[in-house]
Amino acid sequence: MRLLRYVFYRVLQIVPVALIVVVINFLLIHLAPGDVSILLAGEDANPEFMATIRERYGLDEPFLQQLWSYLVTILSGDFGQSYRTGEPVIGLIMERVPATLLLAGSSLAVAAILGTAIGTAIARRPGSFLDTAITTLSIALFSIPVFWLGLMLILFFAVRLQLLPSSGMITIGGPRDGLGHILDILWHMVLPVAALATVWLGQYVRLARVSVSEVLAESYVTTGRAIGYPERTIMTRFGLRNALLPLVTVLGLELGLLLTGAVLTETVFAWPGLGRLIYEAILARDTPIIMGAFVIMSFTVMIASLVTDILYAALDPRVRL
Amino acid sequence: MGRGLRLLRGVVSTVPGALSLAVVLLALVVALAAPWLDLADPVAMGREVYKAPSAAHWFGTDNFGRDVFSRVIWGTRVALVVAIGSAVLSIVVGAIIGAIAGYFGGLVDAALSRLFDVFLLIPTFFLVLLIVALFGASLPMTMFAIALTTWPRSARIMRSQVLSLKSRVYVQAALASGASHRQVIVRHVIPNGIAPILTDGALLMGLAVLTEAGLSFLGLGDQNSVSWGRMIFEGQRQLRLAPWMSIAPGVAMLVLVASLNLLGDALNYAMNPQLRTRGGAPRRRGTAPPPADEPGEGHGAILRVDNLSLAYRVGRRQIVAVDGVSFSLSRGGSLGIVGESGCGKSSLGSALLQTVPNNADFLSGTVSIDGQTVLAGGRPIARQGRLRIDALRWTHIATIFQSAMNALNPVATVERQLVDAYRHHRRGASRAEARERAGAVFDLIGVPRSRLNAYPHELSGGMRQRAMIALSLMLEPKLIIADEPTTALDMLIQDQILGEIEELRRRLGLSLILVSHDMGAVSETCERVAVMYAGRIVESAPTSVIFSRPSHPYTRALIDALPDLTGARRKLASLPAVTDQATCLDACRFAPRCPHATDLCRTVSPPVVTLMDGHDAECHYAADFAPQPREELVR
């Protein structure tokens, strides 16, 4: 019951943030150089279409009225149409979401699990040579521009060794159903996931190292040792159990960063996800898609942080509900 | 500025710190000197296209015949301009707004903090991307867009810095003496709050370089500048033909961004050196076999400590916290160890339990618990690879920590913690059995069993302390070490808990060591008192004797610092502050603060004077002080 109330309030808190994101979008369109209707309809739209756009967004009405019309339009899920194809933006974006989720989700799983394990292991010996070396290495890993790492992986594994496919999600003319199809996708995932996971791995090693060693300095860990628990129990029941909570929160907060990496990686590997869509939209100056992607990404991050907060509340008895 | 210098020394004292600082400085020099270096024109096209790296073109040439090495060097300029420009913009705006939020508090703070939170949830790269896509791609626009999305980071840091600074004494004093808000912010708040922001600044710079590169890679880079991201963007299309076009700028970016991140990391550690080494698993120490001449379980004193010394390594310094301490505790006896903070009393407690931090070393000492030696000659006793203290923990020796200090695991219920401890030592005990024992212990200390299901944070301070006491009693230990068990509690609860501990001790026939800074607390609970100063026990005696005939000036000062509820009102005595924890061994450690110190005290370390059986004091003049009534010495 208390959890439900917490969820309710947390959802309420999201509303103003969502509104602000839409307002930012609105202000940007109006501040940008050039005619608003051209931005929304595209440069070579015919006059009738231009008129419909002006009508829908109320562009001939007073400023505040326009803001209201814009809010209503966006919140009803209407992000306008693509310049090029005339298809609704929301449909174009939703179509691409699964591929991005597949790529980002698998990379995140690999990085988070491996990173937590490595970070926890080096937290046992803070200040040791191994700790310094791995910490330094993990900082170097998350300093790699992910798209460049992608290129290097292609260069080595696809061009030089000709071992793995360098682009796309499926083999053209390959199997389209059953196990063969799944294996084909997995095969295409290897390089992009490797690139993304490598960069995030650095992040998670670092986070886990900091989080676990902070917990190990707490008095309850000393109590555990005074009780005589073996170090393995201390690590799991006291250390990891308490350190995982901040890790989960950071996961939610950094989702925006993760999506950034995913978009850039998709561009390199021609992965048919959101990133590819954004990239193509930029090249074609298809502004409605870029704006729609920004709003949807913002909402996704907000919802993700909501979910992690609720998870946190469920996991950590200390959160005041 | 001394502080800046110290910070710098902290940074270069580690290999990654020194290396990253060197790389960042080198990049700065290269960027500034680029026009004067004898480089090929980075934009001049030539006929030698797609040339692999050679002596003429170190990093080869690109599809237009431009020299890649020269372009990478010129790219450093762009990278640093973007990095510094966005970071400075972000920090200036963020620091000002953050300072305003923290300083004025109230509604201003509430509104601004909400705004920071909103920005935290917006995926910044996509906002930057949108801004640049709408407003046109240029370097200034990129920097502006990056700063627009990152300033709340600096603002949040500044705000929390200001909040903690505001409560500090010197800021309060400045305000009280009539300084204006502006003066206080400029003179006190900004200089002290800026260090963590600068640390974050290094990370911001790295982020800015990566963001600019990401934009360029998506085709939203400045068309007129040679940036690394743009080079990779162009190189991507020639990946098969001329891989060096994308390899070189990527490596350059990786090195610069990694150095910036490492530098931020090193700065952070230089400001908080304890962060680097704290926590961790206990290190293995050299062990010793059990001695042949020990009395064995059930014989002799419950605790015997002989010449125990413990030192901490802090940087290159060694701080001796416990210095040649010896005492023993009879079965069923109670001993209070009293002294001010930093005197080594808590270190002594953890040394007995062998739960000392990793930077602590036993210099010497023999400790035996219930007739079994656990430490000999400063080495833990082990038999067949198992530490002897492990076998005695919680079944023979248990501890009560100050529970306000998070002494109970916050994510497990009290019952779970009691049950786990019980079942860990009583192998084969069922869960039900352990639960019953937990209930029985709660009955014993007079806490309703219904509280067993609570999490530590759901209990009041006093209740939490009782839960900690219950945990210590689970396995019926013979000896309990209570380290400041009542310190954070209010006076009434303090008294209750102390009374309960004392009663339990008598009822269960326990032996007790009570570590406290409070002479009053100890006097009510313990039969004997040992007064500790600068790592040594300077006086020990039965409680009544300590109070009637204190023979060390420090003991007298401690007693005189107690408020007296019954007698006439008088000024409470206080000691002059510690000048430097006395390190010169050829003097009495207390001499610099002692009102009675003579030249003898300042040159010769005092002997242990035995005044009567069971009353020792470490003072040249102990015999003179002992017979004097206390009042005469106060003035």
Short mmCIF file of N, CA and C in Angstrom, two decimals, chain B residues 288-297 304 354 365-383 387-389 392:
data_model
loop_
_atom_site.label_atom_id
_atom_site.label_comp_id
_atom_site.label_asym_id
_atom_site.label_seq_id
_atom_site.Cartn_x
_atom_site.Cartn_y
_atom_site.Cartn_z
N ALA B 288 51.50 -16.43 14.14
CA ALA B 288 52.41 -17.18 15.00
C ALA B 288 51.66 -18.41 15.53
N PRO B 289 52.37 -19.49 15.86
CA PRO B 289 51.70 -20.67 16.44
C PRO B 289 51.34 -20.39 17.89
N PRO B 290 50.39 -21.13 18.45
CA PRO B 290 50.02 -20.91 19.85
C PRO B 290 51.20 -21.21 20.76
N PRO B 291 51.43 -20.39 21.78
CA PRO B 291 52.53 -20.66 22.71
C PRO B 291 52.23 -21.88 23.58
N ALA B 292 53.27 -22.47 24.12
CA ALA B 292 53.10 -23.71 24.89
C ALA B 292 52.56 -23.43 26.30
N ASP B 293 52.90 -22.22 26.80
CA ASP B 293 52.63 -21.99 28.23
C ASP B 293 51.34 -21.23 28.50
N GLU B 294 50.28 -21.50 27.74
CA GLU B 294 49.05 -20.76 28.03
C GLU B 294 48.16 -21.55 28.98
N PRO B 295 47.39 -20.82 29.78
CA PRO B 295 46.59 -21.50 30.80
C PRO B 295 45.47 -22.37 30.22
N GLY B 296 44.96 -22.03 29.05
CA GLY B 296 43.89 -22.82 28.46
C GLY B 296 42.53 -22.31 28.86
N GLU B 297 41.51 -22.72 28.09
CA GLU B 297 40.17 -22.19 28.25
C GLU B 297 39.67 -22.41 29.68
N ARG B 304 43.88 -10.80 29.12
CA ARG B 304 45.18 -10.34 29.55
C ARG B 304 45.87 -9.67 28.38
N GLN B 354 40.78 -7.74 16.98
CA GLN B 354 41.49 -7.90 15.71
C GLN B 354 40.61 -7.50 14.53
N GLY B 365 52.91 -6.92 21.31
CA GLY B 365 51.81 -7.18 22.21
C GLY B 365 51.39 -8.63 22.25
N THR B 366 50.92 -9.03 23.41
CA THR B 366 50.38 -10.36 23.61
C THR B 366 49.00 -10.19 24.22
N VAL B 367 48.02 -10.85 23.62
CA VAL B 367 46.66 -10.77 24.13
C VAL B 367 46.13 -12.17 24.30
N SER B 368 45.57 -12.45 25.48
CA SER B 368 44.89 -13.74 25.59
C SER B 368 43.49 -13.53 26.13
N ILE B 369 42.56 -14.27 25.53
CA ILE B 369 41.15 -14.19 25.89
C ILE B 369 40.74 -15.53 26.46
N ASP B 370 40.19 -15.52 27.64
CA ASP B 370 39.74 -16.74 28.31
C ASP B 370 40.84 -17.81 28.30
N GLY B 371 42.05 -17.38 28.62
CA GLY B 371 43.15 -18.33 28.73
C GLY B 371 43.73 -18.79 27.41
N GLN B 372 43.24 -18.27 26.29
CA GLN B 372 43.77 -18.68 24.99
C GLN B 372 44.42 -17.49 24.31
N THR B 373 45.68 -17.67 23.96
CA THR B 373 46.42 -16.57 23.36
C THR B 373 45.93 -16.32 21.93
N VAL B 374 45.60 -15.08 21.62
CA VAL B 374 45.16 -14.78 20.26
C VAL B 374 46.16 -13.88 19.53
N LEU B 375 47.07 -13.27 20.30
CA LEU B 375 48.08 -12.42 19.70
C LEU B 375 49.35 -12.59 20.52
N ALA B 376 50.46 -12.86 19.86
CA ALA B 376 51.71 -12.99 20.60
C ALA B 376 52.80 -12.28 19.83
N GLY B 377 53.54 -11.40 20.51
CA GLY B 377 54.60 -10.65 19.86
C GLY B 377 54.07 -9.86 18.67
N GLY B 378 52.86 -9.39 18.75
CA GLY B 378 52.29 -8.59 17.67
C GLY B 378 51.82 -9.41 16.49
N ARG B 379 51.83 -10.74 16.61
CA ARG B 379 51.35 -11.56 15.49
C ARG B 379 50.11 -12.34 15.93
N PRO B 380 49.08 -12.33 15.08
CA PRO B 380 47.88 -13.11 15.39
C PRO B 380 48.22 -14.60 15.45
N ILE B 381 47.61 -15.26 16.40
CA ILE B 381 47.85 -16.70 16.56
C ILE B 381 46.96 -17.46 15.57
N ALA B 382 47.60 -18.40 14.87
CA ALA B 382 46.82 -19.24 13.96
C ALA B 382 47.24 -20.69 14.12
N ARG B 383 46.27 -21.57 13.92
CA ARG B 383 46.60 -22.99 13.99
C ARG B 383 46.01 -23.65 12.76
N LEU B 387 42.75 -18.59 12.01
CA LEU B 387 43.04 -17.64 13.07
C LEU B 387 42.29 -18.06 14.34
N ARG B 388 43.01 -18.00 15.45
CA ARG B 388 42.39 -18.43 16.68
C ARG B 388 41.26 -17.49 17.10
N ILE B 389 41.44 -16.22 16.81
CA ILE B 389 40.41 -15.25 17.22
C ILE B 389 39.08 -15.59 16.56
N LEU B 392 36.96 -17.69 18.60
CA LEU B 392 36.48 -17.09 19.85
C LEU B 392 35.44 -16.00 19.60
#
